[in-house]
CSV table of C-alpha atoms in Angstrom, one decimal:
chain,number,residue,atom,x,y,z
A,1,UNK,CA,0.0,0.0,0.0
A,2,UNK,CA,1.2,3.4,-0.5
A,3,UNK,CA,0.9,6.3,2.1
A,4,UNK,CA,2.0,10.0,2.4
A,5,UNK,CA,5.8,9.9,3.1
A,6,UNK,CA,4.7,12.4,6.7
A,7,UNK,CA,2.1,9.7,8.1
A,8,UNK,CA,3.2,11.3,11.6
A,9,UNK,CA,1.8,14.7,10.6
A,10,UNK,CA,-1.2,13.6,9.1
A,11,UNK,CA,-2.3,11.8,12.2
A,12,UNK,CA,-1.4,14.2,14.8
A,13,UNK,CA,-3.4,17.0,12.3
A,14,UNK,CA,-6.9,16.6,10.7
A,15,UNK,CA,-6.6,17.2,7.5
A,16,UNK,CA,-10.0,18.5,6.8
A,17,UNK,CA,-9.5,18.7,2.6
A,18,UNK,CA,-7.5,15.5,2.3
A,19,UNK,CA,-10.3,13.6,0.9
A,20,UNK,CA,-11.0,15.8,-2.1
A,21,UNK,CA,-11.6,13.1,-4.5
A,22,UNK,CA,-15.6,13.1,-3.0
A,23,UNK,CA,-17.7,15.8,-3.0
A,24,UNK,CA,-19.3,17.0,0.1
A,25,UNK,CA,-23.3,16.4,-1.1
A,26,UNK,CA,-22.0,13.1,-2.7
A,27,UNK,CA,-23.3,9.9,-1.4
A,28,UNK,CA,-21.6,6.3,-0.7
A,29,UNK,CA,-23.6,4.2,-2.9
A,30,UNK,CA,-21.9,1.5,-1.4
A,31,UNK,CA,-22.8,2.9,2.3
A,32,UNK,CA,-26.0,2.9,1.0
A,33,UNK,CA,-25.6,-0.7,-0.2
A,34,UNK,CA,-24.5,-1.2,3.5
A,35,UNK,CA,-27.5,0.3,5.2
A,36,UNK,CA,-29.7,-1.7,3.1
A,37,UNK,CA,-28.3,-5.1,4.2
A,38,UNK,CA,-28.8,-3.4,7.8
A,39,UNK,CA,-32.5,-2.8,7.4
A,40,UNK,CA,-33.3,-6.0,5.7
A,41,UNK,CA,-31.2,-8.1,8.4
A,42,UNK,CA,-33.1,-6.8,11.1
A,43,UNK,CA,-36.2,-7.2,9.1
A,44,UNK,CA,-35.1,-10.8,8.6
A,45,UNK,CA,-34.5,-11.5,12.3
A,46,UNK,CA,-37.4,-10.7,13.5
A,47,UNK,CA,-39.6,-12.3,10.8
A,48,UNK,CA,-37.4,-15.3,11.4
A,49,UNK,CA,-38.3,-15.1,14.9
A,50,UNK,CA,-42.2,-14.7,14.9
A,51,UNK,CA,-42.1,-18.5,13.6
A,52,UNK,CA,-40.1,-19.7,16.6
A,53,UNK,CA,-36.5,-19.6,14.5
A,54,UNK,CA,-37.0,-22.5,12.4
A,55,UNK,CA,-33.4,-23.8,10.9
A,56,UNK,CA,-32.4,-24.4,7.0
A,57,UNK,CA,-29.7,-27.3,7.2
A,58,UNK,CA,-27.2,-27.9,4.5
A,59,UNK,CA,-25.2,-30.9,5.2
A,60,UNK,CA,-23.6,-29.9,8.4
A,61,UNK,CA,-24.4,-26.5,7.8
A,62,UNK,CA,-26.9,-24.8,9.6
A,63,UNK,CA,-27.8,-21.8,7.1
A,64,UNK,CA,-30.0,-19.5,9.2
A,65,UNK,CA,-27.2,-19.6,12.3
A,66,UNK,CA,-25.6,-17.6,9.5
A,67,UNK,CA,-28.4,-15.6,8.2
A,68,UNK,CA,-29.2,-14.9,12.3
A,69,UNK,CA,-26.2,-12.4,11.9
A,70,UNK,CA,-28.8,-10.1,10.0
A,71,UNK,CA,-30.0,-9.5,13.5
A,72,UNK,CA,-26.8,-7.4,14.0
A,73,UNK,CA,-28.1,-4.7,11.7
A,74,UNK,CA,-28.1,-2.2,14.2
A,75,UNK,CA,-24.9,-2.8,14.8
A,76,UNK,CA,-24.0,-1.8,11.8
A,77,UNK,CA,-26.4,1.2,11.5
A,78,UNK,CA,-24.2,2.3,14.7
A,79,UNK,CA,-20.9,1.7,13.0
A,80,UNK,CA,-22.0,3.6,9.9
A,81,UNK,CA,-23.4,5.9,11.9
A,82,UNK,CA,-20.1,6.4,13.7
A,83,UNK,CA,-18.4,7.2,10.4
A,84,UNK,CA,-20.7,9.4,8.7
A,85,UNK,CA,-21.0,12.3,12.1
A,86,UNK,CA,-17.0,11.8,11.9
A,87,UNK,CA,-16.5,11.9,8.2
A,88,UNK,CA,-18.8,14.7,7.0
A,89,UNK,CA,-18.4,16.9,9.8
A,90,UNK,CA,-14.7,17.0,10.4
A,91,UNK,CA,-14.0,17.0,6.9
A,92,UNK,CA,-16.2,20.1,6.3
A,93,UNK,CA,-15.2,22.6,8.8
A,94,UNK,CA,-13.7,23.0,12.0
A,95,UNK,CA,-15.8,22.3,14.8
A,96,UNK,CA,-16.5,25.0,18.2
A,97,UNK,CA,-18.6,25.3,20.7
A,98,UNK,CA,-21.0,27.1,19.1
A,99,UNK,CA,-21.6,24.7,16.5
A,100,UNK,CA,-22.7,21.9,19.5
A,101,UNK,CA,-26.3,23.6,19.4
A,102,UNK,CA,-26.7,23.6,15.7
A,103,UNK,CA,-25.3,20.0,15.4
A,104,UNK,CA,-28.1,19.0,17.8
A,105,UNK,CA,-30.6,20.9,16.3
A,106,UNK,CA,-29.9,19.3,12.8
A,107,UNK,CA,-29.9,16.0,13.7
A,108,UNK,CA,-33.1,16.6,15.8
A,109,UNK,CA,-34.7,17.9,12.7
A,110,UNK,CA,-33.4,15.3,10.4
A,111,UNK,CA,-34.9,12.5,12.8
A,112,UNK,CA,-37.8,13.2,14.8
A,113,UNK,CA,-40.8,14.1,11.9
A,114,UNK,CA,-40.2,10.6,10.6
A,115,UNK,CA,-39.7,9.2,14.3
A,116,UNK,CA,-42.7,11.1,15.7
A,117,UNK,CA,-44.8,10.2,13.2
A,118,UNK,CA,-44.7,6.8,13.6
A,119,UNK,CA,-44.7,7.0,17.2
A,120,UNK,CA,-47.9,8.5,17.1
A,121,UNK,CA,-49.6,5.5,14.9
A,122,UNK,CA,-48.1,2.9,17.3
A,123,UNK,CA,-50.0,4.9,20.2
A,124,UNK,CA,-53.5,5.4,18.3
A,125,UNK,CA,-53.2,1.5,17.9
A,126,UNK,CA,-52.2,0.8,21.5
A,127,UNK,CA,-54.9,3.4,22.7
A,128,UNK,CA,-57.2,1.2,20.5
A,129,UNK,CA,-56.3,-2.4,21.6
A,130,UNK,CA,-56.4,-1.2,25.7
A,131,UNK,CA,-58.5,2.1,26.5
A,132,UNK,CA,-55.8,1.9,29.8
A,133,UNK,CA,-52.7,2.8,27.9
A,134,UNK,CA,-50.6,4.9,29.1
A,135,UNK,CA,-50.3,7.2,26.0
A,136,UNK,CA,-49.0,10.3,27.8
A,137,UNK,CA,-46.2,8.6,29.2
A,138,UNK,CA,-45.2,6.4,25.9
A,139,UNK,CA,-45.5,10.0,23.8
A,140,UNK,CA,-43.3,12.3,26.3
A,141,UNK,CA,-41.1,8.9,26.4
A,142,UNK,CA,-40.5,8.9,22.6
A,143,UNK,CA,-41.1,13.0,22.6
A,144,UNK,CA,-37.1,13.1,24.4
A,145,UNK,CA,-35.8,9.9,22.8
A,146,UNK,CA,-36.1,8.0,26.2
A,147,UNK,CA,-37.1,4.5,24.6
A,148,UNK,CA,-33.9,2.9,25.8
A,149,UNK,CA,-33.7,4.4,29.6
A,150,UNK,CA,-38.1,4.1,30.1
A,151,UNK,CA,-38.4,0.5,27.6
A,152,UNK,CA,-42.1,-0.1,29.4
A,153,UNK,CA,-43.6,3.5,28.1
A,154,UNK,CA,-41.7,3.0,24.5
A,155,UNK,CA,-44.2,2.0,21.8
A,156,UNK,CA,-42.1,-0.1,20.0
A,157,UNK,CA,-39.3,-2.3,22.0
A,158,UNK,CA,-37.0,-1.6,18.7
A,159,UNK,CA,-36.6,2.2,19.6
A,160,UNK,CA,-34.2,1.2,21.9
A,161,UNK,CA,-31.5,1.9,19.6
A,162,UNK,CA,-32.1,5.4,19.0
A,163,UNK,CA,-32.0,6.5,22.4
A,164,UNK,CA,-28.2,5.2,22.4
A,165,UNK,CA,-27.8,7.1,18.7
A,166,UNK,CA,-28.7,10.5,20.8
A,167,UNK,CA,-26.0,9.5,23.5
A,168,UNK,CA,-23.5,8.9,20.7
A,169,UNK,CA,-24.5,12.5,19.2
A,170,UNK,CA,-24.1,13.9,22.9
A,171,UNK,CA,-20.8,12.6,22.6
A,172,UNK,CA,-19.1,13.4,19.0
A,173,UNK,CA,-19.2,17.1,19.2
A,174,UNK,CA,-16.3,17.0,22.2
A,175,UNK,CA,-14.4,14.7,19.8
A,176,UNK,CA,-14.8,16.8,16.6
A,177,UNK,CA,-13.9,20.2,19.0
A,178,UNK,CA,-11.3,18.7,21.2
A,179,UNK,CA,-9.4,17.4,18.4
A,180,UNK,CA,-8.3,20.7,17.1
A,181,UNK,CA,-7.2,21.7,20.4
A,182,UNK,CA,-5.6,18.4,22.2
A,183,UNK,CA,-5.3,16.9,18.4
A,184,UNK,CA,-7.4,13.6,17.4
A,185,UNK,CA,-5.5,10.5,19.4
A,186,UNK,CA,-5.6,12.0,22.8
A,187,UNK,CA,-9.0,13.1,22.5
A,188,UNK,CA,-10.1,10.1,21.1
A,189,UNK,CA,-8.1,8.3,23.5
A,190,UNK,CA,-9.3,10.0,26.7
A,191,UNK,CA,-13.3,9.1,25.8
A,192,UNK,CA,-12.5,5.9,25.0
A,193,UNK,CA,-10.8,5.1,28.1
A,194,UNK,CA,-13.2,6.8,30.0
A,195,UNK,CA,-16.2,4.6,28.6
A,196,UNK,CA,-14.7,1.7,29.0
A,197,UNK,CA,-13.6,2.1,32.5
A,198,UNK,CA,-17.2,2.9,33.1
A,199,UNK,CA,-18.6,-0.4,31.2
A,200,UNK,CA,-16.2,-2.3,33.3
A,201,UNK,CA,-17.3,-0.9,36.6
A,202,UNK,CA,-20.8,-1.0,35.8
A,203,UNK,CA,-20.0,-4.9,35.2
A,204,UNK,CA,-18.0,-5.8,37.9
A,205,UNK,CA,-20.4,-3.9,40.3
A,206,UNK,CA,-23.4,-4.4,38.9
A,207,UNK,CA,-23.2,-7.8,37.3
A,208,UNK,CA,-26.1,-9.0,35.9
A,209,UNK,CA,-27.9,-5.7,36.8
A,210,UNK,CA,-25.7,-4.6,34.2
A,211,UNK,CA,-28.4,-5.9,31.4
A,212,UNK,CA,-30.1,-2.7,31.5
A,213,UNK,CA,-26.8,-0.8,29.8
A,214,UNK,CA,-26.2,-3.2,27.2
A,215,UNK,CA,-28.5,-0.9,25.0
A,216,UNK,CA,-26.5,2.6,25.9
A,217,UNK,CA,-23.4,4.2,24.8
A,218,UNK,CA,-21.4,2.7,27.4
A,219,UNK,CA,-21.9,-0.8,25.9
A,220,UNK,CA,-22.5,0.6,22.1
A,221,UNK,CA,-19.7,3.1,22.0
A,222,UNK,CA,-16.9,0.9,20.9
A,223,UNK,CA,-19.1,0.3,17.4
A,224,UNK,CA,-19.4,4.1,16.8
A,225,UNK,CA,-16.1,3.9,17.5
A,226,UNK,CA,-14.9,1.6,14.9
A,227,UNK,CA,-17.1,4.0,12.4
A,228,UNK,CA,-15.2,6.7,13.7
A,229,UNK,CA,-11.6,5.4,12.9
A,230,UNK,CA,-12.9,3.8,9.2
A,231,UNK,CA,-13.5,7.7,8.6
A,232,UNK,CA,-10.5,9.2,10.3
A,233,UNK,CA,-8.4,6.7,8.2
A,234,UNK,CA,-10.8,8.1,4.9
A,235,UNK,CA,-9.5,11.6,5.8
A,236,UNK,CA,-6.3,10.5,6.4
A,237,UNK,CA,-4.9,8.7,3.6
A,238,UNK,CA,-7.5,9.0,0.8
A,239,UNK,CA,-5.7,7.5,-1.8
A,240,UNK,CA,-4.5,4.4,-0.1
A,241,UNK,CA,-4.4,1.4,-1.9
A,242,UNK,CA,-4.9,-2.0,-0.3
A,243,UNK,CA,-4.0,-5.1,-2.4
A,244,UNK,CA,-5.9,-8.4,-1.8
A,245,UNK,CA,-8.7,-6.6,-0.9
A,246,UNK,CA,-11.2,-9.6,-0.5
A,247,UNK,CA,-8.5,-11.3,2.1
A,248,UNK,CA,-9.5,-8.3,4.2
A,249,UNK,CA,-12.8,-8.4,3.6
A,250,UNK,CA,-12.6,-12.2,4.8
A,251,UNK,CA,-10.9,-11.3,7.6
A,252,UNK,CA,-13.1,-8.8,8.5
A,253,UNK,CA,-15.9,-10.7,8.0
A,254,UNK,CA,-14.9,-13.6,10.0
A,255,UNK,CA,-14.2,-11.1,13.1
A,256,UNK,CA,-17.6,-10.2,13.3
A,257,UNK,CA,-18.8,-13.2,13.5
A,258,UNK,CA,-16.7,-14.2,16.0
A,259,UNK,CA,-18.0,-11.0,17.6
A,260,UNK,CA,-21.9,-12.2,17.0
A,261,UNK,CA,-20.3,-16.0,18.5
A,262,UNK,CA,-19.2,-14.1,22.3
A,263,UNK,CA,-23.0,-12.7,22.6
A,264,UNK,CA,-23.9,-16.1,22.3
A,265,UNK,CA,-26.4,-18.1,25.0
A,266,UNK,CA,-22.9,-21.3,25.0
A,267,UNK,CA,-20.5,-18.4,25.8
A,268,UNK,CA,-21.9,-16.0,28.0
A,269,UNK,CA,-22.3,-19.1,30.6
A,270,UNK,CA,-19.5,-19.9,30.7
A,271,UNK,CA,-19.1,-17.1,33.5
A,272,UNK,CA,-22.4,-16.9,35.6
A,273,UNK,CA,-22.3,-13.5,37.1
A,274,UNK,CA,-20.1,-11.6,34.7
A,275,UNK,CA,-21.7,-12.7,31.3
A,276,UNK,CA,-21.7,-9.1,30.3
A,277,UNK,CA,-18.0,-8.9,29.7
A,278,UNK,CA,-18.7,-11.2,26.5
A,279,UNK,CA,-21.1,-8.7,25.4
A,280,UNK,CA,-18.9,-6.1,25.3
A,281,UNK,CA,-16.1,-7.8,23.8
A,282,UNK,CA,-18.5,-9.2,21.5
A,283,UNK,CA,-19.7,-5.6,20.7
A,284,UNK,CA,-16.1,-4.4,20.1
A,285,UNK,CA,-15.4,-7.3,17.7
A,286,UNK,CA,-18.5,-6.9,15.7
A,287,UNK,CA,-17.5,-2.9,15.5
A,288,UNK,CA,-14.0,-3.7,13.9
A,289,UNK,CA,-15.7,-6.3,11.5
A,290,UNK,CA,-18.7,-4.3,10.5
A,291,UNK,CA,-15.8,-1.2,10.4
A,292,UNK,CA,-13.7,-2.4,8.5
A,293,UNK,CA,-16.7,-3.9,6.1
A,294,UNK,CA,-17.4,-0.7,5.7
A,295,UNK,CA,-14.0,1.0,5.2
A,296,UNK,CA,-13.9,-1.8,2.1
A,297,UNK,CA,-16.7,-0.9,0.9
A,298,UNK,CA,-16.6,2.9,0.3
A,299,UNK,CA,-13.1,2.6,-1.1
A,300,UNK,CA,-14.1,-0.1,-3.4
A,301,UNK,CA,-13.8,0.7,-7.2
A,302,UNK,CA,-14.8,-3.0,-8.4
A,303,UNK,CA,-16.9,-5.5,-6.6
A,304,UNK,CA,-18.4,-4.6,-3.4
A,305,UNK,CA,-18.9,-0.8,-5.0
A,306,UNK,CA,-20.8,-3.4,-7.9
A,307,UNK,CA,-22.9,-5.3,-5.2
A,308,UNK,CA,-23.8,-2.6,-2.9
A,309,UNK,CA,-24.3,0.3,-5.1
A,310,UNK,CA,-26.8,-1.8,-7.3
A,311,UNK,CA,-30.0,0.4,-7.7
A,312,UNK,CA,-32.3,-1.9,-5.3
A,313,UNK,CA,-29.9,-2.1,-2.8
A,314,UNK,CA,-28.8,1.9,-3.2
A,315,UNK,CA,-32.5,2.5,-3.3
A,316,UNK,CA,-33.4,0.5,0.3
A,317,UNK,CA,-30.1,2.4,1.8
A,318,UNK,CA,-31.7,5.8,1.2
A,319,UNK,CA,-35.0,4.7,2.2
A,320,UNK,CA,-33.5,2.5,5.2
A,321,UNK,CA,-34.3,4.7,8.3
A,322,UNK,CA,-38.0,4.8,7.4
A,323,UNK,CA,-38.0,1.5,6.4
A,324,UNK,CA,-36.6,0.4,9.9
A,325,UNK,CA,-38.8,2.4,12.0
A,326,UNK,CA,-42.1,0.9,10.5
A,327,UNK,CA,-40.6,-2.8,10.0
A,328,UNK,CA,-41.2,-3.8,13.5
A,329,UNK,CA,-45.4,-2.8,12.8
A,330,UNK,CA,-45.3,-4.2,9.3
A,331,UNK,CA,-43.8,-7.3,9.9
A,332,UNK,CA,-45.9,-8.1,13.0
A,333,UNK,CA,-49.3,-7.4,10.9
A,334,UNK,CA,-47.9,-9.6,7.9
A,335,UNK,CA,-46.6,-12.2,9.8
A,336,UNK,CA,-50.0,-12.5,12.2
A,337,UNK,CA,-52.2,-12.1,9.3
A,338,UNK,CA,-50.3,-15.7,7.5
A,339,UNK,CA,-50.4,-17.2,10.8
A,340,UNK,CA,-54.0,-16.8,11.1
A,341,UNK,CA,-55.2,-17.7,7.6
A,342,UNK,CA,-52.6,-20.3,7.2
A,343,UNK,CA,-51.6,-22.1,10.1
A,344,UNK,CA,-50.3,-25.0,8.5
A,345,UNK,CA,-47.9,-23.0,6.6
A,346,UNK,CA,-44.6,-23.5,8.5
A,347,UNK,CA,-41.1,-23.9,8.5
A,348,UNK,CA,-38.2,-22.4,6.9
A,349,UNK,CA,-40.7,-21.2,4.1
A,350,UNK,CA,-43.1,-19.1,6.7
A,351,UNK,CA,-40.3,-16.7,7.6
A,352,UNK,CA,-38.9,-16.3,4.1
A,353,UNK,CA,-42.4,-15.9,2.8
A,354,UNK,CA,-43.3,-13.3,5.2
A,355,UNK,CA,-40.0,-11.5,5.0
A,356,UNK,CA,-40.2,-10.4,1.4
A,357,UNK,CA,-44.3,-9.4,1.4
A,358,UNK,CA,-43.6,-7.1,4.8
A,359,UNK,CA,-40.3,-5.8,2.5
A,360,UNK,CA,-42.5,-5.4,-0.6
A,361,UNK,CA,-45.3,-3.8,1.6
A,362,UNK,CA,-42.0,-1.5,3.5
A,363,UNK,CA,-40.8,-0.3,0.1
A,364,UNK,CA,-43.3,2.3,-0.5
A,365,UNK,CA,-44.5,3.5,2.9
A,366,UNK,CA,-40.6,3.5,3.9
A,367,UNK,CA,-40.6,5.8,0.6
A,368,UNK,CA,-43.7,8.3,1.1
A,369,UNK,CA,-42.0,8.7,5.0
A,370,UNK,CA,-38.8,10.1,3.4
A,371,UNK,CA,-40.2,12.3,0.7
A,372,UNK,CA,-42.6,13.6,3.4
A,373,UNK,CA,-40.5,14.0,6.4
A,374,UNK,CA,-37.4,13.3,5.9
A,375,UNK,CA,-35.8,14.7,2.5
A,376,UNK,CA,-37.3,18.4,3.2
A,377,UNK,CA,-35.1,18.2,7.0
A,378,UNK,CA,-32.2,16.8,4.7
A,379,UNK,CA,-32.1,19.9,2.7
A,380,UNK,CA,-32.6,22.6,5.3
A,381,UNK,CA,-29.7,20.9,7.2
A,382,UNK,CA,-27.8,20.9,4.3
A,383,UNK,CA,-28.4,24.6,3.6
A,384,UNK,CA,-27.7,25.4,7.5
């Protein structure tokens, strides 16, 4: 590989034009790709798991142990998410204090019409099923992005993850200001260290009361954190060449399923009162893998650019945060609707069945949702 003949200076300074070779309005069509494979993971999970988990066996190989790492979508959606708030911003400007407000503010703007929206459906169909509801509660709960801290007033348990998005966003702007002032490795360095002390205090303390973090930054951090270093290392050297670039992407795929194999029921007993520790090397691993998936990815000029930038998958990508905030309703409705009017119908097929009519039904709701509230926010965040 080839690299600037100063690599010291480059990674003790930000260089925030380094990567001029895309655009700042440009899109990843292989991120997009990547996003895609997120949403329709998670969508396959939980389909998968309305039928009890049935398995597909090949031989010796049980197929859907493999498919089950679809369930880690989030984890990727953090990962990405981790390199995108690092990429865009501190390649486009330098970041102060005064910018923390307006960061905030766009990323409030950019989420919540969409989020709100179907908040508000959930509720008029809870309010419907049980007059006792607490509706007040569930809408001030997902009005402040409180789904992961309050789960019992959240109207969807899947919400969970964008309560930990919000802590990661609470988090970047100290990064993306410090860095200019203590320069990126210290800074990054000193939040690092300082989550992780805290996730191993809270295990080693709390021990299995520990559960209720697994869904926060303190557990979730070291994904974004992968994200963040994929883009660093985009800013850094943006003309690196790698050569054997599918040994890599081996590699890295193998990691994170190691990563998905520690968060496993066989390995976390291994160790009854301290399970937790798994999880969060589990977490880490699946970060690097999905990280360094995604570094790949965006830097491919051939294949993976090929596979993930193909319209359908590019398309699903831009669609993908509407089309995972009403999966968990539209999967549910599908899936009891087959169950009911064909309860016969079972096995490996009910899940795969079920998983491309709630994907065919997604496609266009997940569509009206962004032209309606999201891609207007897009372009007054843009302009801001």
């Amino acid at each position: 590989m080839s690299v600037p003949n100063n690599p010291k200076s480059v990674l003790n300074k930000i260089e925030l034009n380094s990567a001029a070779s895309a655009k700042p309005n440009n899109r990843f069509v292989a991120l997009d790709g990547l996003r895609a494979l997120a949403a329709l993971g998670v969508l396959w999970i939980h389909t998968w798991a309305i039928y009890g988990s049935p398995r597909l066996w090949i031989g010796p190989l049980d197929i859907t142990s493999i498919l089950a790492l679809g369930g880690n979508g989030v984890d990727l959606f953090f990962v990405i998410s981790g390199f995108c708030m690092y990429y865009f911003y501190a390649k486009n400007k330098v970041f102060v204090y005064k910018d923390f407000g307006a960061f905030i503010k766009n990323r409030w703007a950019r989420l919540s019409p969409a989020f709100y929206t179907i908040c508000a459906i959930y509720i008029v169909i809870r309010v419907t099923e049980n007059h006792q509801y607490a509706y007040i509660k569930t809408a001030i709960t997902s009005l402040i992005y409180f789904n992961g801290i309050l789960p019992e007033y959240s109207p969807e348990s899947i919400f969970w993850s964008l309560t930990a998005e919000w802590e990661f966003y609470l988090i970047i702007p100290f990064l993306l200001i410090y860095q200019n002032r203590l320069g990126f490795k210290k800074t990054f360095f000193i939040i690092s260290i300082t989550i992780i002390v805290i996730a191993l205090t809270g295990i080693v303390f709390l021990r299995s009361g520990s559960d209720d973090l697994l869904g926060h930054i303190i557990f979730r951090y070291f994904e974004f954190m992968w994200g963040i270093l994929a883009g660093k290392l985009l800013l850094a050297y943006p003309r690196m060449q790698l050569k054997n670039r599918w040994l890599y992407l081996i590699f890295f795929i193998i990691i994170t399923y190691t990563g998905r194999l520690m968060i496993s029921k066989p390995v976390l007993s291994l160790i009854a009162d301290y399970y937790n520790l798994f999880k969060l090397i589990g977490f880490t691993l699946m970060g690097l893998g999905f990280g360094g998936i995604t570094y790949l990815a965006i830097t491919s000029t051939k294949y993976l650019k090929f596979i993930l930038g193909n319209k359908v998958l590019s398309y699903i990508g831009k669609i993908s945060f509407s089309f995972y905030l009403y999966h968990g309703l539209v999967h549910q409705l599908t899936g009891n609707y087959l169950i009911a009017k064909f309860p016969n119908f079972k096995g490996i097929l009910a899940p795969i069945t079920t998983f491309f009519i709630s994907a065919a039904i997604l496609i266009p709701i997940a569509t009206l949702s962004f032209i309606v509230l999201e891609k207007p926010f897009m372009a007054r965040s843009k302009k801001r």
